[in-house]
PDB file of C-alpha atoms in Angstrom:
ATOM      1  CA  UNK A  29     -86.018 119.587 -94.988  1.00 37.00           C
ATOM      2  CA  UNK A  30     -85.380 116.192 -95.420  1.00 34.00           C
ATOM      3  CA  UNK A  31     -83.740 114.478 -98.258  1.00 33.00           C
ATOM      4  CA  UNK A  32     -83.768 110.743 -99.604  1.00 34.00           C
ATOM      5  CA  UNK A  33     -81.493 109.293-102.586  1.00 33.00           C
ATOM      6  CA  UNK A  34     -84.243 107.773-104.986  1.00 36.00           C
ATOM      7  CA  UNK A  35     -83.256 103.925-103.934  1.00 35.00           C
ATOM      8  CA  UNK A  36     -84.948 104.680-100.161  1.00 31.00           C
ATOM      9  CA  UNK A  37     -88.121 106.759-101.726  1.00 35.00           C
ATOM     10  CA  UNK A  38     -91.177 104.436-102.632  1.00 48.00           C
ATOM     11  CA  UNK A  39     -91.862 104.635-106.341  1.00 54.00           C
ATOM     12  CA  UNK A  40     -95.299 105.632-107.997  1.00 59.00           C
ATOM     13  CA  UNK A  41     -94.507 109.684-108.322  1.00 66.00           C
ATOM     14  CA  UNK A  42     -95.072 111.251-111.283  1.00 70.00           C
ATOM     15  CA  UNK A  43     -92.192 110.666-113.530  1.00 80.00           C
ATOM     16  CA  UNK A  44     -93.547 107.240-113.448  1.00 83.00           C
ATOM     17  CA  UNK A  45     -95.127 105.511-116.329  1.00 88.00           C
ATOM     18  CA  UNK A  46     -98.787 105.938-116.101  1.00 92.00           C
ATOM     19  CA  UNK A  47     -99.262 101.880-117.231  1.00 93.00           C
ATOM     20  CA  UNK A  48     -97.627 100.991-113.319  1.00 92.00           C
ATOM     21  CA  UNK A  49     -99.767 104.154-111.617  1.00 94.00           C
ATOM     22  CA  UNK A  50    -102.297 102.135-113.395  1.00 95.00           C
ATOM     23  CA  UNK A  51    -100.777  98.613-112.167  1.00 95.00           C
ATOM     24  CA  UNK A  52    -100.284 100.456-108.301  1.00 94.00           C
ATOM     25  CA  UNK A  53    -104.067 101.547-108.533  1.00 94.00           C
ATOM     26  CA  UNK A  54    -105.012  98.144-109.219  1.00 95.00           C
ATOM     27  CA  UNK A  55    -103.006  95.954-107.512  1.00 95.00           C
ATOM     28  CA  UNK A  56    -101.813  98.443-104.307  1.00 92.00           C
ATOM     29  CA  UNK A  57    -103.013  96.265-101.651  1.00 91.00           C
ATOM     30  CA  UNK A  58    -101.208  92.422-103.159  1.00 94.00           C
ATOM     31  CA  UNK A  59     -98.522  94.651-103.823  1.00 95.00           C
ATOM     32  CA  UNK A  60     -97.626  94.799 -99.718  1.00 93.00           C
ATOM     33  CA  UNK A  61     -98.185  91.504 -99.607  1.00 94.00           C
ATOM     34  CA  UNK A  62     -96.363  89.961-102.375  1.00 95.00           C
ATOM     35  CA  UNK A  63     -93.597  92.536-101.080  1.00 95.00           C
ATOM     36  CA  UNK A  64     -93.491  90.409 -97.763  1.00 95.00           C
ATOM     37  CA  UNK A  65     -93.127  87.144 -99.823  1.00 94.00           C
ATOM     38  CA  UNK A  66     -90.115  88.382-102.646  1.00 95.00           C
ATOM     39  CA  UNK A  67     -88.199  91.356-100.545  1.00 95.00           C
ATOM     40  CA  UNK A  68     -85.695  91.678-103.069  1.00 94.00           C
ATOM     41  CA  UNK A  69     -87.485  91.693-106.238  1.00 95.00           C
ATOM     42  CA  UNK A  70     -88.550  95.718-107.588  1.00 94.00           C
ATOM     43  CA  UNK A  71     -91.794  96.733-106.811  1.00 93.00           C
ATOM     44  CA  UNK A  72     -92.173  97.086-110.631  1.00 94.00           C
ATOM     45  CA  UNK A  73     -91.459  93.987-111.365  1.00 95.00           C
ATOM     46  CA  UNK A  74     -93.978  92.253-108.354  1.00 96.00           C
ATOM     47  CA  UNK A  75     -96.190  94.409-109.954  1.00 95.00           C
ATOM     48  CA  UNK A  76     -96.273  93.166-113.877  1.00 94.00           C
ATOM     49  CA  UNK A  77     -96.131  89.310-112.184  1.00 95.00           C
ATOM     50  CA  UNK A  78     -99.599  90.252-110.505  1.00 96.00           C
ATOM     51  CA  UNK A  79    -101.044  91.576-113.573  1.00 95.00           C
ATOM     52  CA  UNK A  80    -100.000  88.549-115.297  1.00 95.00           C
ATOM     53  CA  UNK A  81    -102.031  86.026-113.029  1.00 96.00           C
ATOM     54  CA  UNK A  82    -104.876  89.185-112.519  1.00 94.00           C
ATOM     55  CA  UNK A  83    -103.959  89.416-109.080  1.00 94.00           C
ATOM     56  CA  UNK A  84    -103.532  85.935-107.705  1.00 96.00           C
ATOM     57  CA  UNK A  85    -101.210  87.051-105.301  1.00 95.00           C
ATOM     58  CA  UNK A  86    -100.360  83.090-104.769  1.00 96.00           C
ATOM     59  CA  UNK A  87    -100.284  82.408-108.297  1.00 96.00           C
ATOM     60  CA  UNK A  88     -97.783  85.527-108.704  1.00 96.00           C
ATOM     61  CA  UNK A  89     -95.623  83.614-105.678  1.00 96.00           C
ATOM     62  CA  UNK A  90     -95.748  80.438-107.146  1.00 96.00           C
ATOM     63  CA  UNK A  91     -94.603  81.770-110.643  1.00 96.00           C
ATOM     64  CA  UNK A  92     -91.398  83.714-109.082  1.00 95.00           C
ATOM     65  CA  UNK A  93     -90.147  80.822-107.312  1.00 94.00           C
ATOM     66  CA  UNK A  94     -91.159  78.487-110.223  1.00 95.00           C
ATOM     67  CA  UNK A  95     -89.294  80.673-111.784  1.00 92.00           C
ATOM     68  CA  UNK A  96     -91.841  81.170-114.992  1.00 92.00           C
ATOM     69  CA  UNK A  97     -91.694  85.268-113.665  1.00 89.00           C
ATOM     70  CA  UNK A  98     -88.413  86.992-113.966  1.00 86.00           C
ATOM     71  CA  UNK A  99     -87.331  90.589-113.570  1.00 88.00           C
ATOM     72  CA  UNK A 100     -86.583  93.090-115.866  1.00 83.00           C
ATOM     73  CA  UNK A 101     -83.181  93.969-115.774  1.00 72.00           C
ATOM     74  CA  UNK A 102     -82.065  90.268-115.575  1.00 53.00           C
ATOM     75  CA  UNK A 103     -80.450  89.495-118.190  1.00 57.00           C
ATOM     76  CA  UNK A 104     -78.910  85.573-118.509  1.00 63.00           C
ATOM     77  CA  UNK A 105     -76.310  85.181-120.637  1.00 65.00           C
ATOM     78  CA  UNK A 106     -73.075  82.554-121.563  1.00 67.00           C
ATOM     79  CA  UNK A 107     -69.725  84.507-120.868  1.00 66.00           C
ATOM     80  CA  UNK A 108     -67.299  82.802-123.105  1.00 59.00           C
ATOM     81  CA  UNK A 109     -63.809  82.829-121.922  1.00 58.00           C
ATOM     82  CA  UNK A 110     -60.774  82.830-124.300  1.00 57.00           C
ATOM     83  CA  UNK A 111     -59.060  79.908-124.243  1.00 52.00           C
ATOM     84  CA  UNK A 112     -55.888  79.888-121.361  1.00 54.00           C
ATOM     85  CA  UNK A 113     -54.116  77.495-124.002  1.00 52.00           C
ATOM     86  CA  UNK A 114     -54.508  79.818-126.667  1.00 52.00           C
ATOM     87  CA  UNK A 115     -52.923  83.057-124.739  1.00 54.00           C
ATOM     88  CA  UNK A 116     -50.371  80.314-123.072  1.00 53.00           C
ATOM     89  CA  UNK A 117     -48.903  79.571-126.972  1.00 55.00           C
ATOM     90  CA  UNK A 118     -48.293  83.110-128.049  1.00 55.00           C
ATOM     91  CA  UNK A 119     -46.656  84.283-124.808  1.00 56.00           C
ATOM     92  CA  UNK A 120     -44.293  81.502-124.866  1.00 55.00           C
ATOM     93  CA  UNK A 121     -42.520  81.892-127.336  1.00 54.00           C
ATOM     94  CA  UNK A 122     -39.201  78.455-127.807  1.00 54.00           C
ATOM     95  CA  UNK A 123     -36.129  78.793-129.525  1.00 52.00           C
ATOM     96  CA  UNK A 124     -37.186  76.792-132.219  1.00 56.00           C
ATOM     97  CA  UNK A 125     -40.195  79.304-132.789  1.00 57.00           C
ATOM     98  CA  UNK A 126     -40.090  82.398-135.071  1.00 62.00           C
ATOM     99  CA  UNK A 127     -38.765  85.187-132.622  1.00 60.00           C
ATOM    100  CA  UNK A 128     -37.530  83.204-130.333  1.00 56.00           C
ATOM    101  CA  UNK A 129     -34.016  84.011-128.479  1.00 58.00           C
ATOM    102  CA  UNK A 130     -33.935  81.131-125.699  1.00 59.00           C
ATOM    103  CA  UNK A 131     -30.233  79.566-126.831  1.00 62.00           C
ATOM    104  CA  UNK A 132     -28.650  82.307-129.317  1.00 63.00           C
ATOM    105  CA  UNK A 133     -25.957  83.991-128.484  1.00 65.00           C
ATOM    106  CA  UNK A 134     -25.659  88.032-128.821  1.00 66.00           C
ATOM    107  CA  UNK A 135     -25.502  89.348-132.484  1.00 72.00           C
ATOM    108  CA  UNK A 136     -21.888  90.329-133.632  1.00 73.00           C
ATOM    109  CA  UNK A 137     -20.573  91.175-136.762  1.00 77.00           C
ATOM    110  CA  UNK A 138     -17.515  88.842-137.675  1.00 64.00           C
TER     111      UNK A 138
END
């Protein structure tokens, strides 16, 4: 008996949405071949970029690197970074700041 994680087994079994066994049916055979062309793109996702241009498996090429097709699961979005000046104020901390102990001497009662 033979066993493969779910990342090395093709997709299209039954827990699969019946709209891509539908999309497999149709487009199986530009499938392989768009495959060829965009190795690293999902099979799912080669698969709604065919349905979009009926088939054209050129047209679907042309889109991807165009880039007017993207995959699901890619998500683009600005990563906003706290300001190193900001952080760099609060941390350092003068003698003439609230808090501050840079030229005091120790506390004694006298």
């Amino acid at each position: 008996m033979t066993f493969h994680s779910t990342s090395q087994r093709r997709s299209g079994g039954r827990d699969e949405p019946a709209e891509l066994r539908q999309l497999r049916k149709d487009y199986g055979g530009s499938l392989t071949l768009l495959k060829e062309f965009h190795p690293d793109w999902k099979e799912e996702d080669l698969l709604y970029a065919l349905q979009e241009v009926s088939g054209d498996v050129e047209q679907a090429s042309s889109r991807i690197i165009e880039g007017l097709t993207t995959q699901w699961g890619e998500v683009k979005t600005k990563k906003t970074q706290k300001s190193k000046t900001t952080i760099d104020r609060n941390d350092n901390r003068t003698s003439n700041q609230r808090g501050g102990t840079a030229d005091r001497g120790p506390r004694t009662r006298g």
